Short mmCIF file of C-alpha atoms and ligand atoms in Angstrom, two decimals:
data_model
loop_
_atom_site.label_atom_id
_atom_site.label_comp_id
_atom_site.label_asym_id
_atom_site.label_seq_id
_atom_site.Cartn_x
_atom_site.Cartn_y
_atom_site.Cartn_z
CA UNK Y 769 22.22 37.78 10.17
CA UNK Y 770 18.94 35.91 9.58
CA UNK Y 771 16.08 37.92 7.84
CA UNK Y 772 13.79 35.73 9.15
CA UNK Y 773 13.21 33.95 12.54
CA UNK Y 774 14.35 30.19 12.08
CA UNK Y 775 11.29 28.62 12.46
CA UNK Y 776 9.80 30.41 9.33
CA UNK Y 777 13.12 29.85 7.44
CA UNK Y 778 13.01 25.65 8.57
CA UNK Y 779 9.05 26.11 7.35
CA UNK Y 780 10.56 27.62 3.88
CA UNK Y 781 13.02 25.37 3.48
CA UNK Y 782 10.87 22.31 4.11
CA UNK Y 783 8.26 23.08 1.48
CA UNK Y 784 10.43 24.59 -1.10
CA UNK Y 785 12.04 20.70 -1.34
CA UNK Y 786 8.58 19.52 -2.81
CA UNK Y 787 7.90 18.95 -6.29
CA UNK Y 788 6.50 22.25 -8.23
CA UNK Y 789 7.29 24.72 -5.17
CA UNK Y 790 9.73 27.00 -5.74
CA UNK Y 791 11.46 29.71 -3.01
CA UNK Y 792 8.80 32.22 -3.60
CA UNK Y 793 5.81 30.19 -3.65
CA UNK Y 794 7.08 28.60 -0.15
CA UNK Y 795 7.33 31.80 1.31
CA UNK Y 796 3.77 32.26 0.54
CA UNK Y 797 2.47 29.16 1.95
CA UNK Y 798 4.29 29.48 5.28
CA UNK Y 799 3.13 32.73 5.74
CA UNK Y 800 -0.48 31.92 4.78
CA UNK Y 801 0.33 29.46 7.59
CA UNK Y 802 1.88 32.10 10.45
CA UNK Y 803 -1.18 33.94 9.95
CA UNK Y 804 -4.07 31.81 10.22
CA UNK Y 805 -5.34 29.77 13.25
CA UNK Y 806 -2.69 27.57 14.50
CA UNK Y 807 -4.51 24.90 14.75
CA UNK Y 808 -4.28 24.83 10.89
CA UNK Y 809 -0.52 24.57 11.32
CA UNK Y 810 -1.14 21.65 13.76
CA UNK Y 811 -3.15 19.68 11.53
CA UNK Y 812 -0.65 19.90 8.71
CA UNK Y 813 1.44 19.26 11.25
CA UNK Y 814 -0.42 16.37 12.31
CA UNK Y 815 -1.09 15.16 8.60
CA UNK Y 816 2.59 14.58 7.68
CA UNK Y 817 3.38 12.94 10.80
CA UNK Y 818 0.65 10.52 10.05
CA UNK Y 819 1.50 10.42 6.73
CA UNK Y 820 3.88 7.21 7.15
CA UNK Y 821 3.11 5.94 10.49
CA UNK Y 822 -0.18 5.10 9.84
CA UNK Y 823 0.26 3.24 6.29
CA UNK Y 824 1.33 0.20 4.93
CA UNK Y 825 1.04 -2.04 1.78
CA UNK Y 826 -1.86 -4.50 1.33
CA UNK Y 827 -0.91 -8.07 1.65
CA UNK Y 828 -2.52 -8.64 -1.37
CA UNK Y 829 -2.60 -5.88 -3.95
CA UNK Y 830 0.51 -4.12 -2.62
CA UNK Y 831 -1.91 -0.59 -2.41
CA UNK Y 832 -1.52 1.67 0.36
CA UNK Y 833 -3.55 0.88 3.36
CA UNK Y 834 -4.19 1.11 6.82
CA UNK Y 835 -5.15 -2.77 7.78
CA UNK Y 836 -3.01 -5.60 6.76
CA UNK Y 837 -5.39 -6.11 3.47
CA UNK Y 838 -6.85 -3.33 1.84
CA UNK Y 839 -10.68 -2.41 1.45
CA UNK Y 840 -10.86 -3.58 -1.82
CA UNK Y 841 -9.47 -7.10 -1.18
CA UNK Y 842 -11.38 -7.41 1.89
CA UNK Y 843 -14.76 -6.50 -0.64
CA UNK Y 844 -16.06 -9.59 -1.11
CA UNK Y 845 -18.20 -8.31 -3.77
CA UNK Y 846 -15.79 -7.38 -5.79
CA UNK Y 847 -15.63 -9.69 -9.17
CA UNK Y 848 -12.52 -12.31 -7.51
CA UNK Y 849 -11.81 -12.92 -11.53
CA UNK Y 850 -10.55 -9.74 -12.92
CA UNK Y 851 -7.41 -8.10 -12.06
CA UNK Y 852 -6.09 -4.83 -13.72
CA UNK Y 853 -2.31 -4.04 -12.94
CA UNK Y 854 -1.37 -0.79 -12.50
CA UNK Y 855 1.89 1.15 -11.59
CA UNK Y 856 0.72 3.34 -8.86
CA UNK Y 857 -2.20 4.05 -6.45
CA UNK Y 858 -3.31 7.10 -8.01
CA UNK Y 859 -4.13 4.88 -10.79
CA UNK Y 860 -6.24 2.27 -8.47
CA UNK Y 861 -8.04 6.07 -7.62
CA UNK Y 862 -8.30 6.70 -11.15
CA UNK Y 863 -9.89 3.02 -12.08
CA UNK Y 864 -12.08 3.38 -9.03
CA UNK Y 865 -13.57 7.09 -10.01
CA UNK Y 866 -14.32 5.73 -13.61
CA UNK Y 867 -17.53 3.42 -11.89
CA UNK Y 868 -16.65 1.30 -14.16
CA UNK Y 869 -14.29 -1.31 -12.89
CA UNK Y 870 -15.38 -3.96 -10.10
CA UNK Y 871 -12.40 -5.98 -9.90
CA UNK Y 872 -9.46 -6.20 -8.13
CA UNK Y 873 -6.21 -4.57 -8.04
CA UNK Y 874 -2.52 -5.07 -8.30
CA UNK Y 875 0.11 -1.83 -7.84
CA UNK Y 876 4.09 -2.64 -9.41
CA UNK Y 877 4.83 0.10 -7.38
CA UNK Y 878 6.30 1.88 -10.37
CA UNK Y 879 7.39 0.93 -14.28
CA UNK Y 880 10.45 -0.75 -15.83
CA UNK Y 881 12.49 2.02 -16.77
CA UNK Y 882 16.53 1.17 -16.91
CA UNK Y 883 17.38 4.85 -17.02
CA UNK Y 884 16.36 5.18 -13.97
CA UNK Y 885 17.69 1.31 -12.90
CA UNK Y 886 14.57 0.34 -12.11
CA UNK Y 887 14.39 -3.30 -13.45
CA UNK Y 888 11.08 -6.00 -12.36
CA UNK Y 889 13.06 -6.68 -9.21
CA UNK Y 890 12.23 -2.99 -8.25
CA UNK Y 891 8.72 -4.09 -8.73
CA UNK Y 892 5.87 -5.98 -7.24
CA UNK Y 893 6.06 -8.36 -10.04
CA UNK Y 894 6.89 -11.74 -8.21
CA UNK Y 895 4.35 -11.08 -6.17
CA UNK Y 896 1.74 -10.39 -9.29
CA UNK Y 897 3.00 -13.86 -10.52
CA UNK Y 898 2.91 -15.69 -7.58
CA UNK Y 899 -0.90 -14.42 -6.71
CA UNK Y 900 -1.74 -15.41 -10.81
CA UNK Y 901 -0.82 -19.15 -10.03
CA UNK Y 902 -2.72 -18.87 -6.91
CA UNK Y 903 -5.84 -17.01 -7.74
CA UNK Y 904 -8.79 -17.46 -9.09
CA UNK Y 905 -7.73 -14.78 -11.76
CA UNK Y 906 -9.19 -15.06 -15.19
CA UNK Y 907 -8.71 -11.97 -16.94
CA UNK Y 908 -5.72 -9.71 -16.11
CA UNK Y 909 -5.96 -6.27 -17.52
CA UNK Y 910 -2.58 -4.59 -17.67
CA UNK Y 911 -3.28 -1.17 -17.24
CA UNK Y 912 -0.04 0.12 -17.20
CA UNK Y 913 0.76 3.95 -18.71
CA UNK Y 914 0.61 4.53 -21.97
CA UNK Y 915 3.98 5.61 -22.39
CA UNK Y 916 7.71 3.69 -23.32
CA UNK Y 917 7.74 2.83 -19.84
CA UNK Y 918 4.62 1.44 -19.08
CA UNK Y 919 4.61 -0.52 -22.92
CA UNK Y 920 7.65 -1.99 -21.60
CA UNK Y 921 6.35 -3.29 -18.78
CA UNK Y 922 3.06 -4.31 -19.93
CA UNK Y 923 5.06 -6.46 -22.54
CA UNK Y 924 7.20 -7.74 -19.83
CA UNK Y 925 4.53 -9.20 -17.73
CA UNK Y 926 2.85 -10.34 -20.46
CA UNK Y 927 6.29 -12.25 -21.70
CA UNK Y 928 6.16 -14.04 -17.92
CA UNK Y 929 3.05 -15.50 -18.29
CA UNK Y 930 3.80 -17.41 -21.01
CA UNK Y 931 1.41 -19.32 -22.99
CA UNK Y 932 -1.45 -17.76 -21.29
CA UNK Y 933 -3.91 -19.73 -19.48
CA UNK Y 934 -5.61 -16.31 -18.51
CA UNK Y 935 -7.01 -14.19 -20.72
CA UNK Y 936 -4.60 -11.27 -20.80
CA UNK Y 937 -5.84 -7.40 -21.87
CA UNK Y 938 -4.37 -3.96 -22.51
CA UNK Y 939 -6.67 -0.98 -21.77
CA UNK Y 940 -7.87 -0.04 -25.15
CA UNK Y 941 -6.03 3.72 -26.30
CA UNK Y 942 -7.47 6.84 -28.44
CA UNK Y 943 -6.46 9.91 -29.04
CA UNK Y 944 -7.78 12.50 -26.78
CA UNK Y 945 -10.80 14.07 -27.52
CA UNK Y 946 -10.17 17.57 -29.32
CA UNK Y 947 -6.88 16.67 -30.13
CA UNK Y 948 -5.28 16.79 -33.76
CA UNK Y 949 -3.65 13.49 -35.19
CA UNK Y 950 -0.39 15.87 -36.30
CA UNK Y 951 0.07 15.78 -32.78
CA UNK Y 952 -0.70 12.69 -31.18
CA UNK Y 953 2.41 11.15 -29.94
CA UNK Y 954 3.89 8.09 -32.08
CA UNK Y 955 2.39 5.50 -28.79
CA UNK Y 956 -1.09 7.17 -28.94
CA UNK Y 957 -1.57 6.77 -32.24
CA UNK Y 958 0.31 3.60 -33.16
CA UNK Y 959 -2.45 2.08 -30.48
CA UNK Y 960 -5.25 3.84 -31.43
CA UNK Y 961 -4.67 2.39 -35.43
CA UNK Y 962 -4.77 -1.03 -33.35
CA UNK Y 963 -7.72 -0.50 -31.38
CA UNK Y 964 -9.76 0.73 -34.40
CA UNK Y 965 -13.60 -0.30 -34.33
CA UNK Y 966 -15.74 -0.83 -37.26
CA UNK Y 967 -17.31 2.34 -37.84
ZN1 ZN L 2471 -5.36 -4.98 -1.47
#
Protein backbone atom coordinates (compact mmCIF):
# COMPACT_ATOMS: atom_id res chain seq x y z
CA UNK A 1 0.00 0.00 0.00
CA UNK A 2 1.17 3.52 -0.95
CA UNK A 3 1.13 6.18 1.90
CA UNK A 4 1.04 8.67 -0.47
CA UNK A 5 -0.77 9.28 -3.84
CA UNK A 6 1.87 8.64 -6.71
CA UNK A 7 2.11 11.85 -8.00
CA UNK A 8 3.47 13.26 -4.62
CA UNK A 9 5.70 10.14 -4.23
CA UNK A 10 7.16 10.71 -8.29
CA UNK A 11 7.45 14.64 -6.92
CA UNK A 12 9.58 13.13 -3.80
CA UNK A 13 11.47 10.99 -5.58
CA UNK A 14 12.45 13.47 -8.28
CA UNK A 15 13.86 16.10 -5.94
CA UNK A 16 15.35 13.89 -3.38
CA UNK A 17 17.94 12.79 -6.52
CA UNK A 18 19.42 16.44 -6.39
CA UNK A 19 22.50 17.36 -4.79
CA UNK A 20 22.05 18.43 -0.89
CA UNK A 21 18.24 17.19 -0.70
CA UNK A 22 17.68 14.52 1.31
CA UNK A 23 14.11 12.33 1.81
CA UNK A 24 12.87 14.69 4.39
CA UNK A 25 13.72 17.91 2.98
CA UNK A 26 11.92 16.67 -0.43
CA UNK A 27 8.94 15.94 1.31
CA UNK A 28 8.91 19.46 2.39
CA UNK A 29 9.37 21.06 -0.85
CA UNK A 30 6.69 19.05 -2.65
CA UNK A 31 4.33 19.77 -0.18
CA UNK A 32 5.16 23.49 -0.03
CA UNK A 33 4.36 22.85 -3.71
CA UNK A 34 0.71 20.84 -3.32
CA UNK A 35 -0.28 23.67 -1.32
CA UNK A 36 0.39 26.79 -3.00
CA UNK A 37 -1.07 28.14 -6.32
CA UNK A 38 -0.53 25.74 -9.02
CA UNK A 39 0.57 27.86 -11.20
CA UNK A 40 3.79 27.83 -9.05
CA UNK A 41 4.01 24.11 -9.79
CA UNK A 42 3.61 24.96 -13.52
CA UNK A 43 6.32 27.32 -13.69
CA UNK A 44 8.78 24.95 -12.06
CA UNK A 45 7.30 22.83 -14.20
CA UNK A 46 7.87 24.97 -17.03
CA UNK A 47 11.51 25.98 -15.82
CA UNK A 48 13.01 22.45 -16.03
CA UNK A 49 11.48 21.71 -19.22
CA UNK A 50 13.16 24.75 -20.56
CA UNK A 51 16.02 24.10 -18.79
CA UNK A 52 17.77 22.11 -21.81
CA UNK A 53 15.68 22.86 -24.71
CA UNK A 54 16.32 26.26 -24.79
CA UNK A 55 20.32 26.23 -24.28
CA UNK A 56 23.28 25.62 -26.05
CA UNK A 57 27.08 26.34 -26.03
CA UNK A 58 28.53 29.54 -27.56
CA UNK A 59 30.40 29.03 -30.72
CA UNK A 60 33.01 30.84 -29.32
CA UNK A 61 33.53 30.72 -25.58
CA UNK A 62 31.80 27.34 -25.14
CA UNK A 63 29.34 29.30 -22.22
CA UNK A 64 25.84 28.49 -22.00
CA UNK A 65 23.62 30.45 -24.24
CA UNK A 66 20.60 30.88 -26.00
CA UNK A 67 21.92 32.27 -29.64
CA UNK A 68 24.59 30.54 -31.51
CA UNK A 69 27.29 33.13 -29.85
CA UNK A 70 26.87 34.32 -26.54
CA UNK A 71 26.24 38.01 -25.30
CA UNK A 72 29.55 38.51 -24.35
CA UNK A 73 31.20 37.53 -27.68
CA UNK A 74 28.65 39.30 -29.57
CA UNK A 75 29.81 42.67 -27.12
CA UNK A 76 31.81 44.37 -29.27
CA UNK A 77 33.00 46.46 -26.54
CA UNK A 78 34.39 44.06 -24.80
CA UNK A 79 38.48 44.36 -24.73
CA UNK A 80 38.96 41.52 -28.05
CA UNK A 81 42.67 41.09 -26.27
CA UNK A 82 42.14 39.53 -22.97
CA UNK A 83 40.86 36.17 -22.36
CA UNK A 84 40.50 34.54 -18.84
CA UNK A 85 39.84 30.66 -18.92
CA UNK A 86 37.74 29.30 -16.59
CA UNK A 87 36.26 25.78 -15.78
CA UNK A 88 32.66 26.53 -15.49
CA UNK A 89 29.97 29.22 -16.09
CA UNK A 90 29.37 30.01 -12.63
CA UNK A 91 32.82 31.25 -12.77
CA UNK A 92 32.17 33.54 -16.08
CA UNK A 93 29.12 34.81 -13.36
CA UNK A 94 31.60 35.17 -10.78
CA UNK A 95 34.27 37.25 -13.12
CA UNK A 96 31.34 39.22 -14.43
CA UNK A 97 29.86 40.29 -10.74
CA UNK A 98 33.48 41.38 -9.72
CA UNK A 99 33.03 44.76 -12.37
CA UNK A 100 36.19 44.27 -12.84
CA UNK A 101 36.90 42.19 -15.86
CA UNK A 102 36.01 43.45 -19.55
CA UNK A 103 37.33 40.74 -21.52
CA UNK A 104 36.34 37.76 -22.94
CA UNK A 105 35.71 34.34 -21.90
CA UNK A 106 36.62 30.76 -22.42
CA UNK A 107 34.70 27.72 -20.24
CA UNK A 108 36.89 23.96 -20.28
CA UNK A 109 33.76 22.79 -19.27
CA UNK A 110 35.35 21.26 -16.21
CA UNK A 111 39.20 20.50 -14.80
CA UNK A 112 41.77 17.75 -15.49
CA UNK A 113 41.18 15.43 -12.84
CA UNK A 114 42.24 11.54 -13.74
CA UNK A 115 40.33 10.25 -10.74
CA UNK A 116 37.54 11.07 -12.17
CA UNK A 117 39.02 10.18 -16.03
CA UNK A 118 38.57 13.35 -17.05
CA UNK A 119 41.72 14.04 -19.22
CA UNK A 120 41.99 17.60 -21.80
CA UNK A 121 40.04 15.57 -24.32
CA UNK A 122 37.05 15.88 -21.81
CA UNK A 123 37.68 19.52 -22.18
CA UNK A 124 37.22 22.50 -24.38
CA UNK A 125 40.88 22.74 -24.70
CA UNK A 126 41.40 22.25 -28.57
CA UNK A 127 39.08 24.58 -29.03
CA UNK A 128 40.93 27.24 -26.48
CA UNK A 129 44.05 26.49 -28.69
CA UNK A 130 42.68 26.65 -31.86
CA UNK A 131 40.83 30.22 -31.06
CA UNK A 132 44.64 31.39 -29.44
CA UNK A 133 46.22 30.90 -33.00
CA UNK A 134 43.31 32.59 -34.43
CA UNK A 135 42.58 35.49 -32.21
CA UNK A 136 43.60 38.54 -31.59
CA UNK A 137 44.38 37.29 -27.95
CA UNK A 138 47.17 38.95 -26.08
CA UNK A 139 46.89 38.19 -22.60
CA UNK A 140 45.26 34.89 -21.46
CA UNK A 141 44.43 34.78 -17.83
CA UNK A 142 43.98 31.24 -16.62
CA UNK A 143 41.61 31.48 -14.03
CA UNK A 144 41.20 28.10 -13.24
CA UNK A 145 40.35 26.92 -9.30
CA UNK A 146 42.65 27.16 -6.94
CA UNK A 147 42.76 23.71 -6.07
CA UNK A 148 45.04 20.30 -7.35
CA UNK A 149 42.69 20.20 -10.07
CA UNK A 150 42.51 23.42 -11.41
CA UNK A 151 46.75 23.87 -10.79
CA UNK A 152 46.85 20.97 -12.97
CA UNK A 153 45.15 22.28 -15.55
CA UNK A 154 46.30 25.73 -15.49
CA UNK A 155 49.87 24.14 -15.88
CA UNK A 156 48.63 22.04 -18.63
CA UNK A 157 47.45 24.76 -20.83
CA UNK A 158 50.13 26.71 -20.07
CA UNK A 159 52.62 23.59 -21.15
CA UNK A 160 50.53 23.75 -24.78
CA UNK A 161 51.31 27.03 -25.53
CA UNK A 162 54.71 26.67 -25.57
CA UNK A 163 57.14 29.37 -25.81
CA UNK A 164 54.54 31.92 -25.32
CA UNK A 165 53.91 34.51 -27.79
CA UNK A 166 50.99 35.73 -25.45
CA UNK A 167 51.42 36.96 -22.34
CA UNK A 168 50.09 34.22 -20.09
CA UNK A 169 48.63 35.03 -16.24
CA UNK A 170 47.36 33.18 -13.18
CA UNK A 171 44.81 35.05 -11.01
CA UNK A 172 46.89 36.29 -8.22
CA UNK A 173 45.90 34.06 -4.62
CA UNK A 174 45.71 35.22 -0.75
CA UNK A 175 44.56 33.86 2.02
CA UNK A 176 41.10 34.74 2.91
CA UNK A 177 40.47 37.57 4.84
CA UNK A 178 40.01 36.60 8.68
CA UNK A 179 41.56 33.50 8.18
CA UNK A 180 44.63 32.08 10.26
CA UNK A 181 47.85 30.95 8.28
CA UNK A 182 47.77 27.48 10.63
CA UNK A 183 45.01 26.86 8.49
CA UNK A 184 45.38 27.92 5.11
CA UNK A 185 45.60 24.96 2.91
CA UNK A 186 49.24 23.98 1.56
CA UNK A 187 47.87 25.63 -2.34
CA UNK A 188 46.64 28.87 -0.65
CA UNK A 189 49.51 29.56 0.96
CA UNK A 190 52.27 28.14 -1.22
CA UNK A 191 50.64 30.93 -3.80
CA UNK A 192 50.10 33.54 -1.62
CA UNK A 193 54.25 33.34 -0.54
CA UNK A 194 54.49 33.76 -4.51
CA UNK A 195 52.24 36.51 -5.00
CA UNK A 196 53.78 38.55 -2.12
CA UNK A 197 53.87 42.47 -2.72
CA UNK A 198 56.33 44.80 -1.30
CA UNK A 199 54.82 46.00 1.73
ZN1 LIG B 1 30.69 33.21 -26.08
Amino acid sequence: MRLLPEPVENLIHELSKLPSIGPRTAERLTFFLLKADPAEAAGLGQALLDLHSGLTRCEVCRNLATNPRCDICSDGSRDQNLLAVVEEPLDVVALERTGHFRGLYHVLGGAISPIDGIGPEQLEVKSLLKRLDSGSIKELILATNPSTEGEATALFIRRQLGPAKIKVTRLARGLPIGGDLEYADQITLGRALEGRQAF
